[in-house]
Amino acid sequence: MEQNLILKQTQTLSPQQRQSVEILQMSSLELTDYLQELALENPVLEFAAGPGEDPAPAQSSLAQRLEWLTQQDGQNRAYASAARERLGDPLERLGDAGGLEETLERHLLWQLSGQEAPDGPLAAAQFLCLCLDRDGYLRDPLEQLAQAARMPMDHMEAGLLLLQSLEPAGVGAKDLSQCLSLQLERRGETGLALSIAQSQLDHLARGQYGAIAKALGASQEQVHQACEVVRALDPRPGTRFAARERPAYLLPDLEVRVENGQITVASSAARIPSLQLNGYYQALRTQTEDPEVREYLEEKVKQAQWALHAVEQRQSTLLRCAQYIAGRQQAFFTGGGSLAPLKLAEVAQALELHESTVSRAIREKYIQCSRGLYPLRRFLTVSGGQAQDLLRRFVEEEDKTRPLSDQQLCALLEEAGCPTARRTVAKYREELGIPSSPARKQVL
């Protein structure tokens, strides 16, 4: 066996550079959330805005669960029971914040209100209802939840069994395998379909019926029939209920003003929380005699300075891109005309930036003008032929043992300055005669 030594140069991004790239492509809402979290984690940073504009940190979901659990003590059981009865009357619910919305949590708690079970397991089941994700899964370890709720482990285990006995079948599962198994057990299935759900989901996802048949000692015809039973199950039993999510609001990142036929583009940076370095900690860094404190504060100051620089650079790059785009689309903004052809590569070349930098800078950024609110990408033209050429090249250069999925191809197209939806990638791939990633995989 011959060994060869090959030298090659590779370029990698430092953590600070990766942070700059991430900040560059953040939307206004994402950047606001990021800065608020950063201010909570880094004591050197503080909000420059007044106290009225400095939102208090949101209460953690676990704290909300524990607060709710505390309210369900013996003194409040009569009130809770009356409230549950009121929830059963649609006319009484018209004035509630949730209206007539049927949520998974409400659906499960209503079922538990009619259960005859010991107080400990019942309280545990009620608590676990609040710990489910939107798909109906219980992702957190039961031991961790028992410790957080200060409940005995046997109560938690009994509460989990009680929760898993409710409708819809499959709620309270820790993963997909258990979710499907719970549904099959509820049906009384004890045969091949249950075995596939418990141990053969990877082979099922790849369509490897022969491997399943060999592992379980069954014929391929039996495996096909059992797989159809498994595929008919609901992998996300919680999503059939209404989701209680706050609506997403679009906020303009930039504003276009037209005065006397002249276009000016202004940044709406005031919508983003302004951060600054805390003077006390900066002074403490130079005055303290404790080397560990000094080292800690120096690290936090560097992190804060780099983050503030990255935010400033994001705003500058975004404004430059918007000013060039607005200048090229002057007819649209001033006279109500149509858009002129403008490619991302042209913007990048004019501003002496990489195409991926421009693509990230205008990602999910919106501009306000007299004609309404528009995404910046609306003013660029992308040809399908360009996307297909890039798609073909990415597939030709991919690792054949680990082919790229459609979602990964989407990410590569966006980095190349040609953002394309996943379903459009699938359409282009089919038009080019390129099989799906599982079909392209080569086993060495």
Short mmCIF file of C-alpha atoms in Angstrom, two decimals:
data_model
loop_
_atom_site.label_atom_id
_atom_site.label_comp_id
_atom_site.label_asym_id
_atom_site.label_seq_id
_atom_site.Cartn_x
_atom_site.Cartn_y
_atom_site.Cartn_z
CA MET A 1 0.00 0.00 0.00
CA GLU A 2 1.57 3.27 -1.16
CA GLN A 3 1.23 6.45 0.87
CA ASN A 4 1.59 9.90 -0.67
CA LEU A 5 1.97 13.24 1.05
CA ILE A 6 -0.12 15.98 -0.53
CA LEU A 7 0.08 19.64 0.47
CA LYS A 8 -2.85 21.89 -0.20
CA GLN A 9 -4.11 25.24 1.05
CA THR A 10 -7.58 25.59 2.48
CA GLN A 11 -9.33 28.73 3.68
CA THR A 12 -11.39 28.55 6.85
CA LEU A 13 -13.36 31.23 8.62
CA SER A 14 -12.51 32.23 12.16
CA PRO A 15 -15.31 32.26 14.76
CA GLN A 16 -15.44 36.07 14.49
CA GLN A 17 -15.74 35.92 10.69
CA ARG A 18 -18.49 33.33 10.92
CA GLN A 19 -20.28 35.60 13.38
CA SER A 20 -20.01 38.51 10.92
CA VAL A 21 -21.48 36.38 8.14
CA GLU A 22 -24.36 35.28 10.35
CA ILE A 23 -25.11 38.84 11.45
CA LEU A 24 -24.95 40.07 7.85
CA GLN A 25 -27.74 37.75 6.72
CA MET A 26 -30.01 38.25 9.76
CA SER A 27 -33.35 39.92 9.28
CA SER A 28 -34.27 42.86 11.53
CA LEU A 29 -36.27 40.64 13.88
CA GLU A 30 -33.51 38.04 14.03
CA LEU A 31 -30.90 40.71 14.72
CA THR A 32 -33.06 42.24 17.47
CA ASP A 33 -33.42 38.84 19.18
CA TYR A 34 -29.68 38.20 18.79
CA LEU A 35 -28.70 41.53 20.34
CA GLN A 36 -31.10 41.06 23.25
CA GLU A 37 -29.65 37.62 23.98
CA LEU A 38 -26.11 38.95 23.63
CA ALA A 39 -26.84 41.74 26.13
CA LEU A 40 -28.10 39.14 28.61
CA GLU A 41 -25.07 36.88 28.17
CA ASN A 42 -22.36 39.56 28.06
CA PRO A 43 -22.29 41.87 31.12
CA VAL A 44 -20.05 44.36 29.30
CA LEU A 45 -22.87 45.25 26.90
CA GLU A 46 -25.87 47.39 27.80
CA PHE A 47 -28.74 48.96 25.89
CA ALA A 48 -28.13 52.54 24.89
CA ALA A 49 -31.88 53.16 24.71
CA GLY A 50 -33.89 54.44 27.63
CA PRO A 51 -35.26 52.11 30.28
CA GLY A 52 -38.67 52.13 28.64
CA GLU A 53 -37.16 50.64 25.47
CA ASP A 54 -35.13 48.01 27.25
CA PRO A 55 -37.41 44.96 27.31
CA ALA A 56 -37.12 42.73 30.31
CA PRO A 57 -35.90 39.24 29.55
CA ALA A 58 -38.76 36.94 28.72
CA GLN A 59 -39.68 34.34 31.28
CA SER A 60 -38.33 30.94 30.33
CA SER A 61 -40.75 28.33 29.11
CA LEU A 62 -39.73 26.03 31.97
CA ALA A 63 -40.41 28.79 34.50
CA GLN A 64 -43.83 29.30 32.95
CA ARG A 65 -44.52 25.59 33.29
CA LEU A 66 -43.51 25.59 36.95
CA GLU A 67 -45.59 28.70 37.63
CA TRP A 68 -48.59 27.02 36.07
CA LEU A 69 -47.95 23.86 38.08
CA THR A 70 -47.78 25.84 41.31
CA GLN A 71 -51.20 27.27 40.58
CA GLN A 72 -52.62 23.75 40.41
CA ASP A 73 -52.18 23.04 44.12
CA GLY A 74 -54.94 21.78 46.39
CA GLN A 75 -56.23 25.25 47.22
CA ASN A 76 -56.91 26.02 43.57
CA ARG A 77 -58.27 22.69 42.39
CA ALA A 78 -61.89 23.84 42.68
CA TYR A 79 -61.15 26.94 40.63
CA ALA A 80 -59.22 24.94 38.03
CA SER A 81 -62.09 22.47 37.75
CA ALA A 82 -64.56 25.32 37.21
CA ALA A 83 -62.29 26.82 34.58
CA ARG A 84 -62.10 23.50 32.75
CA GLU A 85 -65.90 23.28 32.79
CA ARG A 86 -66.08 26.79 31.35
CA LEU A 87 -63.70 25.79 28.55
CA GLY A 88 -66.22 23.15 27.54
CA ASP A 89 -68.83 25.79 26.72
CA PRO A 90 -67.98 27.47 23.38
CA LEU A 91 -70.10 30.51 24.26
CA GLU A 92 -68.07 31.08 27.42
CA ARG A 93 -64.82 30.88 25.46
CA LEU A 94 -65.65 33.65 23.02
CA GLY A 95 -64.01 36.26 25.24
CA ASP A 96 -60.84 34.28 25.93
CA ALA A 97 -57.53 35.25 24.42
CA GLY A 98 -57.51 31.95 22.57
CA GLY A 99 -61.11 32.28 21.38
CA LEU A 100 -62.41 29.00 20.01
CA GLU A 101 -58.90 27.85 19.16
CA GLU A 102 -58.34 24.19 20.00
CA THR A 103 -54.73 23.63 20.99
CA LEU A 104 -52.95 20.40 21.82
CA GLU A 105 -52.38 21.55 25.40
CA ARG A 106 -56.04 22.43 25.91
CA HIS A 107 -57.17 19.18 24.28
CA LEU A 108 -54.98 17.06 26.56
CA LEU A 109 -55.81 18.96 29.76
CA TRP A 110 -59.50 18.57 29.02
CA GLN A 111 -59.04 14.79 28.78
CA LEU A 112 -57.05 14.71 32.01
CA SER A 113 -59.83 16.59 33.83
CA GLY A 114 -62.00 13.50 33.47
CA GLN A 115 -59.35 10.99 34.52
CA GLU A 116 -59.58 9.14 37.82
CA ALA A 117 -55.95 8.95 38.88
CA PRO A 118 -53.90 9.67 42.00
CA ASP A 119 -53.01 13.30 42.56
CA GLY A 120 -49.26 12.81 42.03
CA PRO A 121 -49.35 11.13 38.59
CA LEU A 122 -52.21 13.40 37.50
CA ALA A 123 -50.24 16.54 38.37
CA ALA A 124 -47.21 15.08 36.59
CA ALA A 125 -49.28 14.38 33.47
CA GLN A 126 -50.62 17.94 33.53
CA PHE A 127 -47.10 19.29 33.82
CA LEU A 128 -45.86 17.09 30.96
CA CYS A 129 -48.64 18.45 28.74
CA LEU A 130 -46.89 21.81 28.92
CA CYS A 131 -43.54 20.29 28.02
CA LEU A 132 -44.58 18.89 24.63
CA ASP A 133 -43.31 20.48 21.45
CA ARG A 134 -45.62 21.46 18.62
CA ASP A 135 -45.36 17.97 17.10
CA GLY A 136 -46.56 16.36 20.35
CA TYR A 137 -43.16 14.94 21.35
CA LEU A 138 -41.60 15.03 24.80
CA ARG A 139 -38.02 15.86 23.86
CA ASP A 140 -36.66 16.67 27.33
CA PRO A 141 -35.33 13.79 29.47
CA LEU A 142 -37.87 12.68 32.06
CA GLU A 143 -35.26 12.79 34.84
CA GLN A 144 -34.50 16.44 34.07
CA LEU A 145 -38.20 17.35 34.08
CA ALA A 146 -38.76 15.51 37.36
CA GLN A 147 -35.91 17.44 38.96
CA ALA A 148 -37.17 20.76 37.60
CA ALA A 149 -40.73 20.12 38.78
CA ARG A 150 -39.50 18.66 42.11
CA MET A 151 -41.63 15.56 41.60
CA PRO A 152 -40.77 11.96 42.42
CA MET A 153 -39.60 9.93 39.46
CA ASP A 154 -42.31 7.30 39.97
CA HIS A 155 -44.97 10.03 39.70
CA MET A 156 -43.38 11.27 36.49
CA GLU A 157 -43.25 7.78 34.98
CA ALA A 158 -46.89 7.15 35.89
CA GLY A 159 -47.83 10.59 34.56
CA LEU A 160 -46.07 9.87 31.27
CA LEU A 161 -48.00 6.61 30.84
CA LEU A 162 -51.20 8.51 31.57
CA LEU A 163 -50.31 11.16 28.99
CA GLN A 164 -49.48 8.54 26.36
CA SER A 165 -52.90 6.96 26.86
CA LEU A 166 -54.68 10.13 25.67
CA GLU A 167 -55.77 11.18 22.19
CA PRO A 168 -54.26 11.65 19.72
CA ALA A 169 -52.28 8.45 19.91
CA GLY A 170 -48.54 9.01 19.85
CA VAL A 171 -48.35 12.13 22.01
CA GLY A 172 -45.70 12.07 24.70
CA ALA A 173 -43.27 10.00 22.65
CA LYS A 174 -39.56 10.71 22.90
CA ASP A 175 -38.85 10.05 19.22
CA LEU A 176 -40.45 8.96 15.94
CA SER A 177 -40.02 5.26 16.63
CA GLN A 178 -41.88 5.43 19.93
CA CYS A 179 -44.54 7.71 18.43
CA LEU A 180 -45.39 5.20 15.68
CA SER A 181 -45.15 2.28 18.10
CA LEU A 182 -47.65 3.91 20.45
CA GLN A 183 -50.09 4.33 17.59
CA LEU A 184 -49.71 0.72 16.50
CA GLU A 185 -50.08 -0.58 20.06
CA ARG A 186 -53.24 1.50 20.43
CA ARG A 187 -54.59 -0.39 17.39
CA GLY A 188 -53.62 -3.72 18.88
CA GLU A 189 -50.79 -4.37 16.40
CA THR A 190 -48.21 -6.81 17.69
CA GLY A 191 -46.65 -8.16 14.52
CA LEU A 192 -44.39 -7.10 11.68
CA ALA A 193 -45.52 -3.46 11.47
CA LEU A 194 -44.66 -2.90 15.14
CA SER A 195 -41.21 -4.48 14.68
CA ILE A 196 -40.53 -2.19 11.72
CA ALA A 197 -41.55 0.89 13.72
CA GLN A 198 -39.34 -0.16 16.62
CA SER A 199 -36.13 -1.05 14.78
CA GLN A 200 -36.28 -0.65 11.00
CA LEU A 201 -37.23 2.97 10.30
CA ASP A 202 -33.85 3.78 8.75
CA HIS A 203 -34.24 0.97 6.22
CA LEU A 204 -37.86 2.00 5.61
CA ALA A 205 -36.85 5.58 4.85
CA ARG A 206 -34.39 4.32 2.22
CA GLY A 207 -36.85 1.84 0.74
CA GLN A 208 -34.60 -1.10 1.62
CA TYR A 209 -37.30 -3.73 1.88
CA GLY A 210 -34.84 -6.57 1.35
CA ALA A 211 -32.81 -5.52 4.37
CA ILE A 212 -35.98 -5.35 6.48
CA ALA A 213 -37.10 -8.78 5.30
CA LYS A 214 -33.68 -10.26 6.13
CA ALA A 215 -33.51 -8.62 9.56
CA LEU A 216 -37.03 -9.67 10.60
CA GLY A 217 -37.20 -13.04 8.83
CA ALA A 218 -40.20 -12.17 6.67
CA SER A 219 -40.99 -12.20 2.97
CA GLN A 220 -40.73 -9.01 0.96
CA GLU A 221 -44.46 -9.11 0.24
CA GLN A 222 -45.19 -9.18 3.98
CA VAL A 223 -42.72 -6.35 4.49
CA HIS A 224 -44.38 -4.24 1.77
CA GLN A 225 -47.79 -4.68 3.40
CA ALA A 226 -46.46 -3.87 6.88
CA CYS A 227 -44.60 -0.80 5.61
CA GLU A 228 -47.81 0.56 4.12
CA VAL A 229 -49.39 0.27 7.56
CA VAL A 230 -46.51 2.20 9.13
CA ARG A 231 -46.57 4.88 6.42
CA ALA A 232 -50.26 5.51 7.07
CA LEU A 233 -49.51 6.59 10.66
CA ASP A 234 -49.17 10.21 11.79
CA PRO A 235 -45.53 11.08 12.54
CA ARG A 236 -46.52 14.45 14.09
CA PRO A 237 -49.75 13.96 16.02
CA GLY A 238 -49.61 17.40 17.62
CA THR A 239 -49.62 19.45 14.42
CA ARG A 240 -53.29 18.80 13.70
CA PHE A 241 -54.16 21.31 16.40
CA ALA A 242 -53.99 25.05 16.02
CA ALA A 243 -50.57 26.50 16.78
CA ARG A 244 -50.43 29.38 19.25
CA GLU A 245 -47.76 31.47 17.61
CA ARG A 246 -47.40 35.19 17.43
CA PRO A 247 -47.84 36.54 13.92
CA ALA A 248 -44.65 37.56 12.16
CA TYR A 249 -44.50 41.22 11.26
CA LEU A 250 -42.46 42.63 8.40
CA LEU A 251 -40.49 45.72 9.31
CA PRO A 252 -38.68 47.83 6.70
CA ASP A 253 -34.90 47.84 6.98
CA LEU A 254 -34.63 50.81 4.61
CA GLU A 255 -36.76 53.67 3.36
CA VAL A 256 -36.72 55.26 -0.08
CA ARG A 257 -37.66 58.91 -0.33
CA VAL A 258 -38.14 60.83 -3.56
CA GLU A 259 -37.82 64.62 -3.51
CA ASN A 260 -37.71 66.68 -6.70
CA GLY A 261 -37.00 63.56 -8.68
CA GLN A 262 -34.00 62.67 -6.52
CA ILE A 263 -33.82 59.34 -4.67
CA THR A 264 -32.41 59.01 -1.18
CA VAL A 265 -32.16 55.74 0.73
CA ALA A 266 -32.09 55.84 4.53
CA SER A 267 -31.52 53.02 6.97
CA SER A 268 -34.19 52.20 9.52
CA ALA A 269 -31.53 51.29 12.09
CA ALA A 270 -33.56 52.95 14.82
CA ARG A 271 -35.77 49.86 14.86
CA ILE A 272 -32.81 47.78 16.03
CA PRO A 273 -31.77 48.00 19.71
CA SER A 274 -28.63 50.08 20.17
CA LEU A 275 -25.93 48.56 22.37
CA GLN A 276 -22.89 50.13 23.97
CA LEU A 277 -20.05 49.10 26.26
CA ASN A 278 -20.75 49.43 29.97
CA GLY A 279 -18.44 52.03 31.52
CA TYR A 280 -18.26 50.32 34.90
CA TYR A 281 -16.95 47.03 33.53
CA GLN A 282 -14.51 48.81 31.23
CA ALA A 283 -13.05 50.63 34.23
CA LEU A 284 -13.04 47.45 36.30
CA ARG A 285 -11.04 45.67 33.60
CA THR A 286 -8.14 48.11 34.02
CA GLN A 287 -8.40 48.58 37.78
CA THR A 288 -8.88 45.05 39.08
CA GLU A 289 -5.88 43.19 40.48
CA ASP A 290 -7.49 39.78 40.03
CA PRO A 291 -5.97 38.22 36.85
CA GLU A 292 -8.97 35.91 36.32
CA VAL A 293 -11.42 38.81 36.47
CA ARG A 294 -9.25 40.85 34.12
CA GLU A 295 -8.95 37.98 31.64
CA TYR A 296 -12.71 37.35 31.76
CA LEU A 297 -13.58 41.01 31.18
CA GLU A 298 -11.04 41.38 28.37
CA GLU A 299 -12.58 38.40 26.61
CA LYS A 300 -16.08 39.84 27.01
CA VAL A 301 -14.98 43.28 25.81
CA LYS A 302 -13.42 41.77 22.67
CA GLN A 303 -16.58 39.77 22.01
CA ALA A 304 -18.72 42.88 22.44
CA GLN A 305 -16.50 45.07 20.25
CA TRP A 306 -16.49 42.51 17.46
CA ALA A 307 -20.28 42.10 17.62
CA LEU A 308 -20.83 45.86 17.49
CA HIS A 309 -18.41 46.12 14.57
CA ALA A 310 -20.23 43.32 12.74
CA VAL A 311 -23.59 45.07 13.22
CA GLU A 312 -22.15 48.36 11.95
CA GLN A 313 -20.64 46.58 8.95
CA ARG A 314 -23.99 44.90 8.25
CA GLN A 315 -25.77 48.23 8.17
CA SER A 316 -23.12 49.79 5.93
CA THR A 317 -23.13 46.90 3.43
CA LEU A 318 -26.92 46.77 3.34
CA LEU A 319 -27.17 50.53 2.74
CA ARG A 320 -24.62 50.41 -0.09
CA CYS A 321 -26.48 47.56 -1.80
CA ALA A 322 -29.83 49.32 -1.42
CA GLN A 323 -28.50 52.63 -2.76
CA TYR A 324 -27.11 50.98 -5.87
CA ILE A 325 -30.29 48.96 -6.46
CA ALA A 326 -32.50 52.04 -5.97
CA GLY A 327 -30.35 54.01 -8.41
CA ARG A 328 -30.70 51.30 -11.07
CA GLN A 329 -34.46 51.00 -10.45
CA GLN A 330 -35.06 54.76 -10.44
CA ALA A 331 -37.96 54.50 -12.89
CA PHE A 332 -39.81 52.21 -10.48
CA PHE A 333 -39.43 54.52 -7.49
CA THR A 334 -39.94 57.88 -9.18
CA GLY A 335 -42.38 57.40 -12.04
CA GLY A 336 -44.12 54.15 -11.21
CA GLY A 337 -42.42 52.40 -14.13
CA SER A 338 -41.46 48.76 -14.46
CA LEU A 339 -38.30 47.17 -13.11
CA ALA A 340 -35.13 47.15 -15.16
CA PRO A 341 -33.14 43.91 -15.59
CA LEU A 342 -30.57 43.76 -12.80
CA LYS A 343 -28.53 40.73 -11.81
CA LEU A 344 -26.93 40.11 -8.45
CA ALA A 345 -23.52 39.70 -10.13
CA GLU A 346 -23.79 43.23 -11.51
CA VAL A 347 -24.45 44.66 -8.04
CA ALA A 348 -21.52 42.72 -6.60
CA GLN A 349 -19.17 43.88 -9.35
CA ALA A 350 -20.21 47.52 -9.02
CA LEU A 351 -19.69 47.50 -5.24
CA GLU A 352 -16.54 45.34 -5.41
CA LEU A 353 -18.10 42.70 -3.19
CA HIS A 354 -18.45 38.95 -3.54
CA GLU A 355 -21.81 37.77 -4.87
CA SER A 356 -22.40 35.70 -1.74
CA THR A 357 -21.85 38.82 0.40
CA VAL A 358 -24.49 40.76 -1.53
CA SER A 359 -26.84 37.77 -1.40
CA ARG A 360 -26.50 37.53 2.37
CA ALA A 361 -26.79 41.30 2.83
CA ILE A 362 -30.18 41.55 1.08
CA ARG A 363 -31.56 38.27 2.46
CA GLU A 364 -34.93 38.90 4.14
CA LYS A 365 -34.38 42.66 4.03
CA TYR A 366 -37.28 44.93 3.13
CA ILE A 367 -37.45 48.41 1.67
CA GLN A 368 -40.31 50.89 2.16
CA CYS A 369 -41.30 53.25 -0.61
CA SER A 370 -44.37 55.17 -1.76
CA ARG A 371 -45.58 52.07 -3.64
CA GLY A 372 -45.45 49.79 -0.62
CA LEU A 373 -43.13 47.40 1.21
CA TYR A 374 -40.94 45.15 -0.95
CA PRO A 375 -38.16 42.61 -0.34
CA LEU A 376 -34.88 43.80 -1.79
CA ARG A 377 -34.61 40.61 -3.86
CA ARG A 378 -37.72 41.78 -5.71
CA PHE A 379 -35.56 44.26 -7.62
CA LEU A 380 -33.11 41.62 -8.92
CA THR A 381 -33.64 39.24 -11.81
CA VAL A 382 -32.45 35.64 -11.70
CA SER A 383 -32.60 33.43 -14.77
CA GLY A 384 -33.65 29.81 -14.52
CA GLY A 385 -30.78 28.86 -16.83
CA GLN A 386 -28.23 30.26 -14.39
CA ALA A 387 -29.74 28.26 -11.53
CA GLN A 388 -29.78 25.08 -13.60
CA ASP A 389 -26.15 25.51 -14.65
CA LEU A 390 -25.10 25.92 -11.03
CA LEU A 391 -27.27 22.99 -9.98
CA ARG A 392 -25.65 20.72 -12.57
CA ARG A 393 -22.18 21.78 -11.47
CA PHE A 394 -22.89 21.20 -7.77
CA VAL A 395 -24.17 17.68 -8.48
CA GLU A 396 -21.17 16.87 -10.68
CA GLU A 397 -18.75 17.97 -7.94
CA GLU A 398 -20.57 16.38 -4.99
CA ASP A 399 -19.31 13.45 -2.94
CA LYS A 400 -21.02 10.49 -4.59
CA THR A 401 -21.11 8.56 -1.32
CA ARG A 402 -22.91 11.48 0.37
CA PRO A 403 -24.95 13.23 -2.34
CA LEU A 404 -26.43 16.64 -1.70
CA SER A 405 -30.09 16.88 -0.72
CA ASP A 406 -32.40 19.45 -2.32
CA GLN A 407 -32.17 21.55 0.84
CA GLN A 408 -28.36 21.53 0.69
CA LEU A 409 -28.51 22.48 -2.98
CA CYS A 410 -30.77 25.41 -2.00
CA ALA A 411 -28.14 26.63 0.46
CA LEU A 412 -25.35 26.35 -2.13
CA LEU A 413 -27.40 28.24 -4.72
CA GLU A 414 -28.05 31.03 -2.23
CA GLU A 415 -24.35 31.26 -1.36
CA ALA A 416 -23.62 31.52 -5.10
CA GLY A 417 -25.99 34.47 -5.33
CA CYS A 418 -28.84 32.56 -6.95
CA PRO A 419 -31.50 32.01 -4.27
CA THR A 420 -33.99 29.32 -5.29
CA ALA A 421 -36.85 27.68 -3.42
CA ARG A 422 -36.52 23.99 -2.57
CA ARG A 423 -39.48 22.96 -4.73
CA THR A 424 -37.95 24.91 -7.63
CA VAL A 425 -34.68 23.06 -7.10
CA ALA A 426 -36.58 19.77 -7.29
CA LYS A 427 -38.27 20.92 -10.51
CA TYR A 428 -34.97 21.98 -12.12
CA ARG A 429 -33.37 18.71 -11.02
CA GLU A 430 -36.14 16.69 -12.69
CA GLU A 431 -35.89 18.80 -15.86
CA LEU A 432 -32.15 18.10 -15.99
CA GLY A 433 -32.73 14.39 -15.49
CA ILE A 434 -30.88 14.36 -12.16
CA PRO A 435 -32.21 11.71 -9.74
CA SER A 436 -32.92 12.41 -6.07
CA SER A 437 -30.09 12.20 -3.54
CA PRO A 438 -30.95 8.64 -2.36
CA ALA A 439 -30.94 7.44 -5.98
CA ARG A 440 -27.59 9.15 -6.65
CA LYS A 441 -25.86 7.59 -3.66
CA GLN A 442 -23.04 5.20 -4.50
CA VAL A 443 -21.98 2.56 -1.99
CA LEU A 444 -18.26 1.77 -2.20
#
